[in-house]
Structure formats: structure tokens, C-alpha cells
Amino acid sequence: MRVGPGATLGIVGGGQLARMMAFEAKRMGYRVAILDPDPAAPAVSVADLHISGKLDDDAAALRLANACEVVTLDTEHVPAAVLERIAHHTLVRPSPRTMGIVQDRLSQREFLSATGIPQPRTHSVSQPDDLTTVGAAVGFPFILKARRAGYDGRGQARVDSEAAVERAWASLGKVPCIAEEFVDFSREVSVLLARDVHGASSFFPIAENLHKNGVLHTTRVPARLAADVAVEAQALGERIALALDYVGVMAVEMFVTRQGSLWVNEIAPRPHNSAHFTFGACVTSQFEQHVRAVCGMTLGDPTLLSPVFMVNFLGDLWRDGPPDWSKVLRHPGVRLHLYGKEHASPARKMGHALVLDPDIERAARIAGQLAGELLSTTAHSPSRT
Ligand SMILES: Nc1ncnc2c1ncn2[C@@H]1O[C@H](COP(=O)(O)OP(=O)(O)OP(=O)(O)O)[C@@H](O)[C@H]1O
Ligand SMILES: [Mg+2]
């Protein structure tokens, strides 16, 4: 069913993804409702309607369902049961089934395995007995990841030896986890695709990602990837989307191993940080594309208009007050995005910049300079607020 402009799009979660989705949806003439407990959440000031409630609050979810022709999400950490209940009243896209599979790292790994997708060896750790077998199952070092609710590298611990296994599990609160073999990758990339209600899919260019302390730091597009590997990466993404009968924008994070193989790290069933470059460097942004897909419309043109380098701004830049944004805005070819978050904590994502330049190496240099300048201005100007 098609949901046209003028209708109300509901978003569960009011973070920066919802904010940018709301910008695009409103430009296209939709009304936007946000469900989030925080009245200061980034998307609330952009939306037409704020429904205040926790993401697992049934009554709030029902209010959202009744206010909207279609509901989508800015996070996969919404209980699938709540989404099922919303789905009794209105369209939910992507589906509650998809969210149920993806929001638990173990069921996601099992799904990928059943779909024949290459991935790191994985072992379930849910009780003390599992700790004795995990080293033999996946080898050292490995990464222990909480099955639920992790993001930006939170809820993860690297384990280097048998002696460290128990401590690592305790550090994560002894919650159910998966252990994953540590992948000695040469690159990380993400396949960014959209699938419409009729099953047609469309690909944005593949992004090459660099993480720092488990958090995305930079994205470079086009990715440095051999043509045959890029084709294979997109084929893997399409297989995953097909198996989920997916509707919306999706990112599939992948490792490129030193031998040139592709292993899937994880699925993000929503717009993704590594596709922020599309909002400024592509004909259609990932946010517009997501709105088009979940509203049952034809997908937009994903063509890249210029090579682009994205750098994320985390809260550590705010240690002496807000950074001096004129350092960014003095570059005419740079697009600044700030998420309007009131509080900055060191690893919190606060904004990003896109550097568009026909010469991608120059774009990378400018992005590196910007990050360095912002850091040094905050360090040397403690009096500015
Ligand atoms: N098995 C692994 N081997 C090597 N590095 C890994 C492994 N798993 C994760 N990492 C590193 O940690 C980063 C974050 O891990 P992951 O994507 O699992 O976490 P996340 O918290 O879901 O992150 P986000 O939601 O921000 O993408 C990865 O992008 C990668 O750099
Ligand atoms: Mg990730």
C-alpha cells in the first residue's frame, strides 16, 4: 500500500537518524511523529508530533500507531513484540520479524548462517559453563559481544587469553553474549541498499569505513575495493535483504580479510552512519530513500555526485565548550551536520562533516585537518562557551 505526502510517518526513536529522516520526510510533504522518552531528543524539534514514552512502552506505541499511516525506526533496539502490536494498527516497515532477528546478535548470526553468508566463527555464551569451551570454539583473541542493546562498540570486550575470559564476561554484566573470532581485516566496508515493497533493490556506492575504539570515525566513498569484490559484496547484501523480505534502507557491515574474502560483521536494518555521505553527495539521500521505501514509493536515484569523505564529530570535541564551527564553515565545499544534542559526552556522536572533492585524497586531507583543528581550538580556548 502506498502512503503519499500529507500522511504521517511515525519513527520509533528520536536520535540523529530520525532527525535527518524527518528533515527529508518534511521536505517531501509528510508529517512526522516521533516516539522517544526525551523531549530534547534530536528529532523532536524537527517533528510535527512528539509522543513521549520509552521505546518499550506499549501505551505510547499504541498512540504512535493511531497517529500514523506508517511506522519505521531509528534503532533496532525496540522490542519486536511492541512492533508486532503496532503492526496490528498500522504499517510497520521494516517488519517486526526483521527486527526480531537482527536485534539479537545470536539470532542474527544464525540467520546469516542459514542464508549461507560468510561470517566470523561464533559461539554462544549464556552461562558459566560456556566459558570453558569458548576459547577452543573460536580461538584467541576473540570479541565478546552482548547479544542485545550494544551500539558504537558498547557492550563488547576483547579477550586475549583463557585467563581473561571470565573477567571479560563479568565486565559485560554476565548477560547472554556471543563470542566472535577476531578478524584480522584489511578493510571495513558497508553495503548500503534499499529495497522497495515490490522487492526491487537499489544500491548506494559501497562505503569504506574506519573505526576508532569501536566507533565509526571516517567514511570514504568510493571505497578502495576491487571491482569483483564490490560486486560480490552487493550480491551478499541483496541475498540478505531478499531472505528478510526487507523493506527500507539497510546497511550490511563487512570485513575484507587479508586474503580478500568478505565476511559479514552485522546488519543495520535502518539508515546508517556510514551512509551519511548520501545526504549531500548523492542525488537521493539514504533518508529520502528510506522514506520512499517504507511509504511504498518508487526508489530514488542513488547516483554519487562527487567523491566524498565523511568525518564524525564525537563529544570529546566539546571538552572545553562547543567547538569553533567557523573552522569548518570557512570551507565552501564542506557540509556541516550537527545533531542538536544538549549534552556532549566523550564518545557520543554529536555531528559530522562531509568533504566533497573530485580528488578524494584531498578530501581526506581536509577532513583530517578539520578534525585536528577542532580539537586544538577546544584545547586552546578554554574560555569560550
Ligand atoms: N570479530 C571482530 N573482529 C575484528 N574487529 C571487530 C570484530 N567485531 C567488531 N569489530 C570492530 O569493532 C567495530 C564495532 O563492532 P560492531 O559493529 O559489532 O559493534 P556495534 O556496537 O554494533 O557498532 P555500530 O552499531 O556502531 O556499528 C567494528 O566495526 C570493527 O571495527
Ligand atoms: Mg557495527
CSV table of C-alpha atoms and ligand atoms in Angstrom, one decimal:
chain,number,residue,atom,x,y,z
A,1,MET,CA,0.0,0.0,0.0
A,2,ARG,CA,1.3,3.5,-0.9
A,3,VAL,CA,1.4,6.2,1.7
A,4,GLY,CA,1.7,9.6,0.0
A,5,PRO,CA,2.9,13.0,1.1
A,6,GLY,CA,0.5,14.6,3.5
A,7,ALA,CA,0.3,11.4,5.6
A,8,THR,CA,2.1,11.0,8.9
A,9,LEU,CA,5.3,8.9,9.2
A,10,GLY,CA,6.0,7.6,12.7
A,11,ILE,CA,9.5,7.0,13.9
A,12,VAL,CA,10.3,4.9,17.0
A,13,GLY,CA,13.4,6.6,18.5
A,14,GLY,CA,14.3,10.2,18.1
A,15,GLY,CA,18.1,10.2,17.6
A,16,GLN,CA,20.1,11.7,14.7
A,17,LEU,CA,18.9,9.2,12.2
A,18,ALA,CA,15.3,10.1,13.0
A,19,ARG,CA,16.2,13.8,12.8
A,20,MET,CA,17.7,13.5,9.3
A,21,MET,CA,14.8,11.3,8.2
A,22,ALA,CA,12.4,13.9,9.5
A,23,PHE,CA,14.2,16.7,7.6
A,24,GLU,CA,13.8,14.7,4.4
A,25,ALA,CA,10.2,13.5,5.0
A,26,LYS,CA,9.1,17.0,5.8
A,27,ARG,CA,10.7,18.4,2.7
A,28,MET,CA,8.7,15.8,0.8
A,29,GLY,CA,5.5,16.9,2.4
A,30,TYR,CA,5.0,14.2,5.0
A,31,ARG,CA,4.1,14.9,8.6
A,32,VAL,CA,6.4,13.3,11.2
A,33,ALA,CA,5.7,11.8,14.6
A,34,ILE,CA,8.5,10.8,17.0
A,35,LEU,CA,8.2,8.3,19.9
A,36,ASP,CA,11.0,9.0,22.4
A,37,PRO,CA,11.2,9.5,26.2
A,38,ASP,CA,13.3,12.6,25.8
A,39,PRO,CA,11.7,15.9,24.8
A,40,ALA,CA,15.2,17.2,23.8
A,41,ALA,CA,15.9,14.2,21.6
A,42,PRO,CA,17.5,15.4,18.2
A,43,ALA,CA,14.4,14.6,16.1
A,44,VAL,CA,11.8,16.1,18.3
A,45,SER,CA,12.4,19.7,17.3
A,46,VAL,CA,12.0,18.8,13.6
A,47,ALA,CA,8.8,16.7,14.1
A,48,ASP,CA,5.2,17.7,14.0
A,49,LEU,CA,4.3,15.5,16.9
A,50,HIS,CA,6.2,14.1,19.9
A,51,ILE,CA,4.8,11.1,21.7
A,52,SER,CA,6.6,10.8,25.0
A,53,GLY,CA,7.3,7.3,26.1
A,54,LYS,CA,10.0,4.7,26.4
A,55,LEU,CA,10.7,2.6,23.3
A,56,ASP,CA,9.2,-0.5,25.1
A,57,ASP,CA,6.1,1.4,26.3
A,58,ASP,CA,3.0,-0.3,24.9
A,59,ALA,CA,0.6,2.5,25.5
A,60,ALA,CA,2.9,5.1,23.9
A,61,ALA,CA,3.4,2.7,20.9
A,62,LEU,CA,-0.3,2.5,20.5
A,63,ARG,CA,-0.7,6.3,20.5
A,64,LEU,CA,2.0,6.4,17.8
A,65,ALA,CA,0.3,3.7,15.8
A,66,ASN,CA,-3.0,5.5,15.9
A,67,ALA,CA,-1.4,8.8,14.8
A,68,CYS,CA,0.5,7.4,11.8
A,69,GLU,CA,-0.1,5.8,8.4
A,70,VAL,CA,3.2,4.0,8.5
A,71,VAL,CA,5.8,3.5,11.3
A,72,THR,CA,9.5,3.0,11.0
A,73,LEU,CA,12.5,3.1,13.4
A,74,ASP,CA,15.8,4.8,14.0
A,75,THR,CA,17.1,2.0,16.2
A,76,GLU,CA,16.8,-1.8,16.0
A,77,HIS,CA,16.6,-2.0,19.8
A,78,VAL,CA,12.8,-1.8,20.0
A,79,PRO,CA,11.3,-5.0,21.3
A,80,ALA,CA,9.9,-6.9,18.4
A,81,ALA,CA,6.7,-7.6,20.5
A,82,VAL,CA,6.0,-3.9,20.7
A,83,LEU,CA,6.4,-3.6,17.0
A,84,GLU,CA,4.0,-6.6,16.5
A,85,ARG,CA,1.4,-4.7,18.5
A,86,ILE,CA,1.9,-1.5,16.4
A,87,ALA,CA,1.6,-3.7,13.3
A,88,HIS,CA,-2.0,-4.6,14.4
A,89,HIS,CA,-3.0,-1.0,13.8
A,90,THR,CA,-0.8,0.4,11.1
A,91,LEU,CA,2.0,-0.5,8.6
A,92,VAL,CA,5.4,-1.2,10.2
A,93,ARG,CA,8.4,-1.2,7.9
A,94,PRO,CA,11.0,-2.8,8.1
A,95,SER,CA,9.0,-5.7,9.6
A,96,PRO,CA,8.8,-6.8,13.3
A,97,ARG,CA,10.2,-10.1,12.1
A,98,THR,CA,13.3,-8.5,10.7
A,99,MET,CA,13.9,-6.5,13.9
A,100,GLY,CA,13.4,-9.7,16.0
A,101,ILE,CA,16.1,-11.4,14.0
A,102,VAL,CA,18.6,-8.6,13.9
A,103,GLN,CA,18.3,-7.2,17.5
A,104,ASP,CA,19.7,-10.4,19.0
A,105,ARG,CA,23.3,-10.9,17.8
A,106,LEU,CA,22.9,-14.7,18.2
A,107,SER,CA,19.7,-15.0,16.1
A,108,GLN,CA,21.3,-12.6,13.5
A,109,ARG,CA,24.3,-14.9,13.2
A,110,GLU,CA,22.1,-18.0,13.0
A,111,PHE,CA,20.0,-16.3,10.3
A,112,LEU,CA,23.2,-15.4,8.3
A,113,SER,CA,24.5,-18.9,8.7
A,114,ALA,CA,21.1,-20.4,7.4
A,115,THR,CA,21.3,-17.9,4.5
A,116,GLY,CA,24.8,-19.1,3.6
A,117,ILE,CA,26.5,-15.8,4.3
A,118,PRO,CA,30.2,-15.9,5.2
A,119,GLN,CA,31.0,-14.6,8.7
A,120,PRO,CA,33.3,-15.0,11.6
A,121,ARG,CA,33.1,-18.1,13.7
A,122,THR,CA,30.7,-17.5,16.6
A,123,HIS,CA,30.0,-19.3,19.9
A,124,SER,CA,27.1,-18.6,22.2
A,125,VAL,CA,28.0,-17.6,25.8
A,126,SER,CA,25.0,-17.6,28.1
A,127,GLN,CA,26.1,-19.5,31.2
A,128,PRO,CA,29.3,-20.0,33.2
A,129,ASP,CA,29.8,-23.5,31.6
A,130,ASP,CA,30.1,-21.9,28.1
A,131,LEU,CA,33.2,-20.0,29.2
A,132,THR,CA,35.2,-23.2,29.4
A,133,THR,CA,34.6,-24.1,25.7
A,134,VAL,CA,34.6,-20.7,24.1
A,135,GLY,CA,38.4,-20.4,23.6
A,136,ALA,CA,38.5,-23.8,21.8
A,137,ALA,CA,35.5,-22.9,19.7
A,138,VAL,CA,36.6,-19.6,18.3
A,139,GLY,CA,40.3,-19.3,19.2
A,140,PHE,CA,42.1,-16.3,20.8
A,141,PRO,CA,41.9,-13.4,20.6
A,142,PHE,CA,38.1,-13.1,20.3
A,143,ILE,CA,35.5,-10.4,20.9
A,144,LEU,CA,32.7,-11.0,23.4
A,145,LYS,CA,29.6,-9.1,22.4
A,146,ALA,CA,26.4,-8.7,24.5
A,147,ARG,CA,23.6,-10.3,22.4
A,148,ARG,CA,21.3,-7.3,22.9
A,149,ALA,CA,21.4,-3.5,23.1
A,150,GLY,CA,25.0,-2.8,22.0
A,151,TYR,CA,26.0,0.1,19.7
A,152,ASP,CA,29.1,2.1,18.9
A,153,GLY,CA,31.3,-0.7,20.3
A,154,ARG,CA,29.5,-0.6,23.7
A,155,GLY,CA,28.7,-4.0,25.2
A,156,GLN,CA,31.9,-5.5,23.8
A,157,ALA,CA,35.2,-6.8,25.2
A,158,ARG,CA,38.3,-8.2,23.5
A,159,VAL,CA,39.5,-11.4,25.1
A,160,ASP,CA,43.2,-12.3,24.5
A,161,SER,CA,43.7,-15.4,26.7
A,162,GLU,CA,42.0,-18.1,28.7
A,163,ALA,CA,42.8,-16.2,31.9
A,164,ALA,CA,40.8,-13.2,30.7
A,165,VAL,CA,37.6,-15.0,29.7
A,166,GLU,CA,35.7,-14.8,33.0
A,167,ARG,CA,36.7,-11.2,33.7
A,168,ALA,CA,35.5,-10.1,30.3
A,169,TRP,CA,32.1,-11.8,30.8
A,170,ALA,CA,31.8,-10.2,34.2
A,171,SER,CA,32.7,-6.8,32.7
A,172,LEU,CA,29.7,-7.1,30.5
A,173,GLY,CA,27.4,-7.9,33.4
A,174,LYS,CA,27.3,-11.7,32.7
A,175,VAL,CA,24.5,-11.1,30.2
A,176,PRO,CA,24.0,-13.5,27.3
A,177,CYS,CA,26.7,-12.9,24.8
A,178,ILE,CA,28.2,-14.2,21.6
A,179,ALA,CA,31.9,-14.7,21.2
A,180,GLU,CA,33.3,-14.0,17.7
A,181,GLU,CA,36.7,-14.8,16.3
A,182,PHE,CA,38.8,-11.7,15.9
A,183,VAL,CA,39.1,-10.9,12.2
A,184,ASP,CA,42.4,-9.5,11.1
A,185,PHE,CA,40.8,-7.5,8.3
A,186,SER,CA,42.5,-5.3,5.8
A,187,ARG,CA,39.4,-3.0,5.4
A,188,GLU,CA,35.9,-2.5,6.6
A,189,VAL,CA,33.2,-1.6,4.1
A,190,SER,CA,29.4,-1.3,4.2
A,191,VAL,CA,27.0,-2.2,1.5
A,192,LEU,CA,24.1,0.3,1.6
A,193,LEU,CA,21.0,-0.8,-0.1
A,194,ALA,CA,17.3,0.0,-0.3
A,195,ARG,CA,14.5,-2.5,-1.2
A,196,ASP,CA,11.0,-1.4,-2.1
A,197,VAL,CA,7.7,-3.1,-1.3
A,198,HIS,CA,7.8,-4.9,-4.6
A,199,GLY,CA,11.2,-6.4,-4.0
A,200,ALA,CA,13.2,-4.1,-6.3
A,201,SER,CA,16.5,-3.1,-4.8
A,202,SER,CA,18.9,-0.2,-5.3
A,203,PHE,CA,22.5,0.3,-4.2
A,204,PHE,CA,24.3,3.4,-3.0
A,205,PRO,CA,28.1,3.2,-3.7
A,206,ILE,CA,29.9,1.0,-1.2
A,207,ALA,CA,31.5,2.9,1.7
A,208,GLU,CA,34.9,2.3,3.2
A,209,ASN,CA,34.9,2.8,7.0
A,210,LEU,CA,37.5,3.4,9.6
A,211,HIS,CA,36.5,2.8,13.3
A,212,LYS,CA,38.3,4.2,16.4
A,213,ASN,CA,37.6,2.5,19.7
A,214,GLY,CA,34.7,0.7,18.1
A,215,VAL,CA,33.0,3.9,16.9
A,216,LEU,CA,32.8,4.9,13.2
A,217,HIS,CA,35.4,7.7,12.6
A,218,THR,CA,35.6,8.2,8.9
A,219,THR,CA,33.9,7.0,5.7
A,220,ARG,CA,35.4,7.3,2.3
A,221,VAL,CA,33.5,6.9,-1.0
A,222,PRO,CA,34.2,5.4,-3.4
A,223,ALA,CA,35.6,2.5,-1.3
A,224,ARG,CA,39.0,1.1,-2.4
A,225,LEU,CA,37.7,-2.2,-3.4
A,226,ALA,CA,38.5,-4.5,-6.4
A,227,ALA,CA,35.5,-4.5,-8.9
A,228,ASP,CA,34.8,-8.2,-8.4
A,229,VAL,CA,34.8,-7.9,-4.6
A,230,ALA,CA,32.4,-4.9,-4.8
A,231,VAL,CA,30.0,-7.0,-7.0
A,232,GLU,CA,30.2,-9.9,-4.5
A,233,ALA,CA,29.6,-7.5,-1.6
A,234,GLN,CA,26.5,-6.2,-3.2
A,235,ALA,CA,25.3,-9.7,-4.0
A,236,LEU,CA,25.7,-10.7,-0.3
A,237,GLY,CA,23.7,-7.6,0.7
A,238,GLU,CA,20.9,-8.4,-1.8
A,239,ARG,CA,20.7,-12.0,-0.6
A,240,ILE,CA,20.3,-10.8,3.0
A,241,ALA,CA,17.6,-8.3,2.0
A,242,LEU,CA,15.8,-11.0,0.0
A,243,ALA,CA,15.9,-13.5,2.8
A,244,LEU,CA,14.4,-10.9,5.2
A,245,ASP,CA,11.9,-9.8,2.6
A,246,TYR,CA,13.2,-6.4,3.6
A,247,VAL,CA,11.6,-3.0,3.0
A,248,GLY,CA,13.6,0.1,3.6
A,249,VAL,CA,17.3,1.2,3.7
A,250,MET,CA,19.7,-1.3,5.1
A,251,ALA,CA,23.5,-1.3,5.8
A,252,VAL,CA,25.5,-4.5,5.8
A,253,GLU,CA,28.8,-4.0,7.5
A,254,MET,CA,31.5,-6.3,6.2
A,255,PHE,CA,35.2,-7.1,6.8
A,256,VAL,CA,37.5,-7.6,3.9
A,257,THR,CA,40.0,-10.2,5.1
A,258,ARG,CA,43.7,-10.0,4.2
A,259,GLN,CA,43.0,-12.8,1.7
A,260,GLY,CA,40.4,-10.7,0.0
A,261,SER,CA,37.3,-12.6,1.3
A,262,LEU,CA,34.2,-10.8,2.6
A,263,TRP,CA,32.7,-11.7,5.9
A,264,VAL,CA,29.6,-10.0,7.3
A,265,ASN,CA,30.1,-8.2,10.6
A,266,GLU,CA,26.5,-7.1,11.1
A,267,ILE,CA,23.2,-5.9,9.6
A,268,ALA,CA,21.8,-2.5,10.4
A,269,PRO,CA,18.1,-2.6,9.4
A,270,ARG,CA,17.8,1.2,9.1
A,271,PRO,CA,19.7,4.2,7.7
A,272,HIS,CA,23.3,4.0,8.9
A,273,ASN,CA,26.1,6.4,9.9
A,274,SER,CA,28.3,5.1,7.1
A,275,ALA,CA,25.7,6.3,4.6
A,276,HIS,CA,25.5,9.8,5.9
A,277,PHE,CA,27.6,10.8,2.8
A,278,THR,CA,24.5,10.2,0.7
A,279,PHE,CA,22.8,13.3,2.4
A,280,GLY,CA,24.8,15.8,0.4
A,281,ALA,CA,26.8,13.7,-2.1
A,282,CYS,CA,24.1,11.6,-3.8
A,283,VAL,CA,21.0,12.5,-5.9
A,284,THR,CA,18.8,10.8,-3.2
A,285,SER,CA,19.9,10.7,0.4
A,286,GLN,CA,19.6,7.4,2.4
A,287,PHE,CA,16.9,9.2,4.5
A,288,GLU,CA,14.7,10.1,1.5
A,289,GLN,CA,15.3,6.6,0.1
A,290,HIS,CA,14.1,5.1,3.4
A,291,VAL,CA,11.0,7.3,3.4
A,292,ARG,CA,10.3,6.4,-0.2
A,293,ALA,CA,10.7,2.6,0.5
A,294,VAL,CA,8.6,2.5,3.7
A,295,CYS,CA,5.9,4.6,2.1
A,296,GLY,CA,5.6,2.2,-0.8
A,297,MET,CA,7.0,4.6,-3.3
A,298,THR,CA,9.5,4.1,-6.2
A,299,LEU,CA,13.1,4.3,-5.0
A,300,GLY,CA,15.1,7.4,-5.9
A,301,ASP,CA,18.3,7.7,-7.9
A,302,PRO,CA,21.3,6.7,-5.7
A,303,THR,CA,24.0,8.2,-8.0
A,304,LEU,CA,27.0,9.7,-6.3
A,305,LEU,CA,27.6,13.3,-7.4
A,306,SER,CA,31.1,13.6,-6.1
A,307,PRO,CA,33.8,11.7,-4.3
A,308,VAL,CA,33.2,12.4,-0.6
A,309,PHE,CA,34.9,11.9,2.7
A,310,MET,CA,32.9,12.0,6.0
A,311,VAL,CA,34.3,12.6,9.4
A,312,ASN,CA,32.3,12.1,12.6
A,313,PHE,CA,32.4,14.6,15.5
A,314,LEU,CA,32.2,13.0,18.9
A,315,GLY,CA,31.6,14.6,22.2
A,316,ASP,CA,35.3,14.7,23.1
A,317,LEU,CA,35.5,17.8,20.9
A,318,TRP,CA,33.2,19.6,23.4
A,319,ARG,CA,35.5,19.2,26.4
A,320,ASP,CA,36.1,22.9,26.7
A,321,GLY,CA,32.7,24.0,25.3
A,322,PRO,CA,31.3,23.9,21.8
A,323,PRO,CA,34.0,23.8,19.0
A,324,ASP,CA,34.6,26.8,16.8
A,325,TRP,CA,32.4,25.8,13.8
A,326,SER,CA,33.7,28.7,11.6
A,327,LYS,CA,36.8,26.4,11.1
A,328,VAL,CA,34.5,24.0,9.3
A,329,LEU,CA,32.3,26.6,7.6
A,330,ARG,CA,35.2,28.5,6.1
A,331,HIS,CA,35.4,25.6,3.5
A,332,PRO,CA,32.8,26.2,0.9
A,333,GLY,CA,32.8,22.6,-0.2
A,334,VAL,CA,32.2,21.2,3.3
A,335,ARG,CA,28.7,20.3,4.6
A,336,LEU,CA,28.3,20.5,8.4
A,337,HIS,CA,25.7,18.4,10.2
A,338,LEU,CA,25.1,18.9,13.9
A,339,TYR,CA,22.5,16.8,15.7
A,340,GLY,CA,21.3,19.4,18.2
A,341,LYS,CA,22.2,17.3,21.3
A,342,GLU,CA,22.2,19.2,24.5
A,343,HIS,CA,24.8,17.1,26.3
A,344,ALA,CA,28.2,16.0,25.0
A,345,SER,CA,29.9,13.0,26.5
A,346,PRO,CA,33.2,11.9,25.1
A,347,ALA,CA,32.2,9.0,22.8
A,348,ARG,CA,28.7,10.4,21.9
A,349,LYS,CA,28.0,11.1,18.2
A,350,MET,CA,27.3,14.9,18.0
A,351,GLY,CA,27.6,15.6,14.3
A,352,HIS,CA,29.7,15.1,11.2
A,353,ALA,CA,31.1,16.9,8.2
A,354,LEU,CA,31.2,15.8,4.5
A,355,VAL,CA,34.1,16.9,2.4
A,356,LEU,CA,33.1,16.8,-1.3
A,357,ASP,CA,36.0,17.0,-3.7
A,358,PRO,CA,36.8,15.5,-7.1
A,359,ASP,CA,40.1,14.5,-5.6
A,360,ILE,CA,39.3,12.0,-2.8
A,361,GLU,CA,42.8,12.2,-1.3
A,362,ARG,CA,42.5,16.0,-0.9
A,363,ALA,CA,39.0,15.4,0.7
A,364,ALA,CA,40.6,13.0,3.1
A,365,ARG,CA,43.4,15.6,4.0
A,366,ILE,CA,40.9,18.4,4.5
A,367,ALA,CA,38.7,16.1,6.8
A,368,GLY,CA,41.8,15.2,8.8
A,369,GLN,CA,42.7,18.9,9.1
A,370,LEU,CA,39.2,19.8,10.3
A,371,ALA,CA,39.2,17.2,13.0
A,372,GLY,CA,42.6,18.3,14.2
A,373,GLU,CA,41.8,22.0,14.1
A,374,LEU,CA,38.5,21.5,16.1
A,375,LEU,CA,40.4,19.5,18.7
A,376,SER,CA,43.1,22.1,19.0
A,377,THR,CA,40.7,25.1,19.2
A,378,THR,CA,38.8,23.5,22.1
A,379,ALA,CA,42.1,22.7,23.8
A,380,HIS,CA,43.5,26.2,23.5
A,381,SER,CA,40.3,28.3,24.0
A,382,PRO,CA,39.0,27.2,27.4
A,383,SER,CA,37.2,30.5,28.0
A,384,ARG,CA,34.8,30.1,25.0
A,385,THR,CA,31.4,28.7,25.8
B,1,LIG,N1,35.0,-10.0,15.2
B,1,LIG,C1,35.7,-8.9,15.0
B,1,LIG,N2,36.9,-8.8,14.6
B,1,LIG,C2,37.6,-7.7,14.5
B,1,LIG,N3,37.1,-6.5,14.7
B,1,LIG,C3,35.8,-6.4,15.1
B,1,LIG,C4,35.0,-7.6,15.3
B,1,LIG,N4,33.8,-7.2,15.7
B,1,LIG,C5,33.8,-5.9,15.7
B,1,LIG,N5,35.0,-5.4,15.4
B,1,LIG,C6,35.4,-3.9,15.4
B,1,LIG,O1,34.5,-3.2,16.2
B,1,LIG,C7,33.6,-2.3,15.5
B,1,LIG,C8,32.3,-2.3,16.1
B,1,LIG,O2,31.7,-3.6,16.2
B,1,LIG,P1,30.2,-3.9,15.9
B,1,LIG,O3,29.9,-3.4,14.5
B,1,LIG,O4,30.0,-5.3,16.2
B,1,LIG,O5,29.6,-3.0,17.0
B,1,LIG,P2,28.4,-2.1,17.2
B,1,LIG,O6,28.4,-1.7,18.6
B,1,LIG,O7,27.1,-2.8,16.7
B,1,LIG,O8,28.7,-0.9,16.3
B,1,LIG,P3,27.7,0.0,15.5
B,1,LIG,O9,26.3,-0.2,15.9
B,1,LIG,O10,28.2,1.4,15.8
B,1,LIG,O11,28.0,-0.4,14.1
B,1,LIG,C9,33.6,-3.0,14.1
B,1,LIG,O12,33.2,-2.0,13.1
B,1,LIG,C10,35.1,-3.4,14.0
B,1,LIG,O13,35.9,-2.3,13.7
B,2,MG,MG,28.8,-2.1,13.7
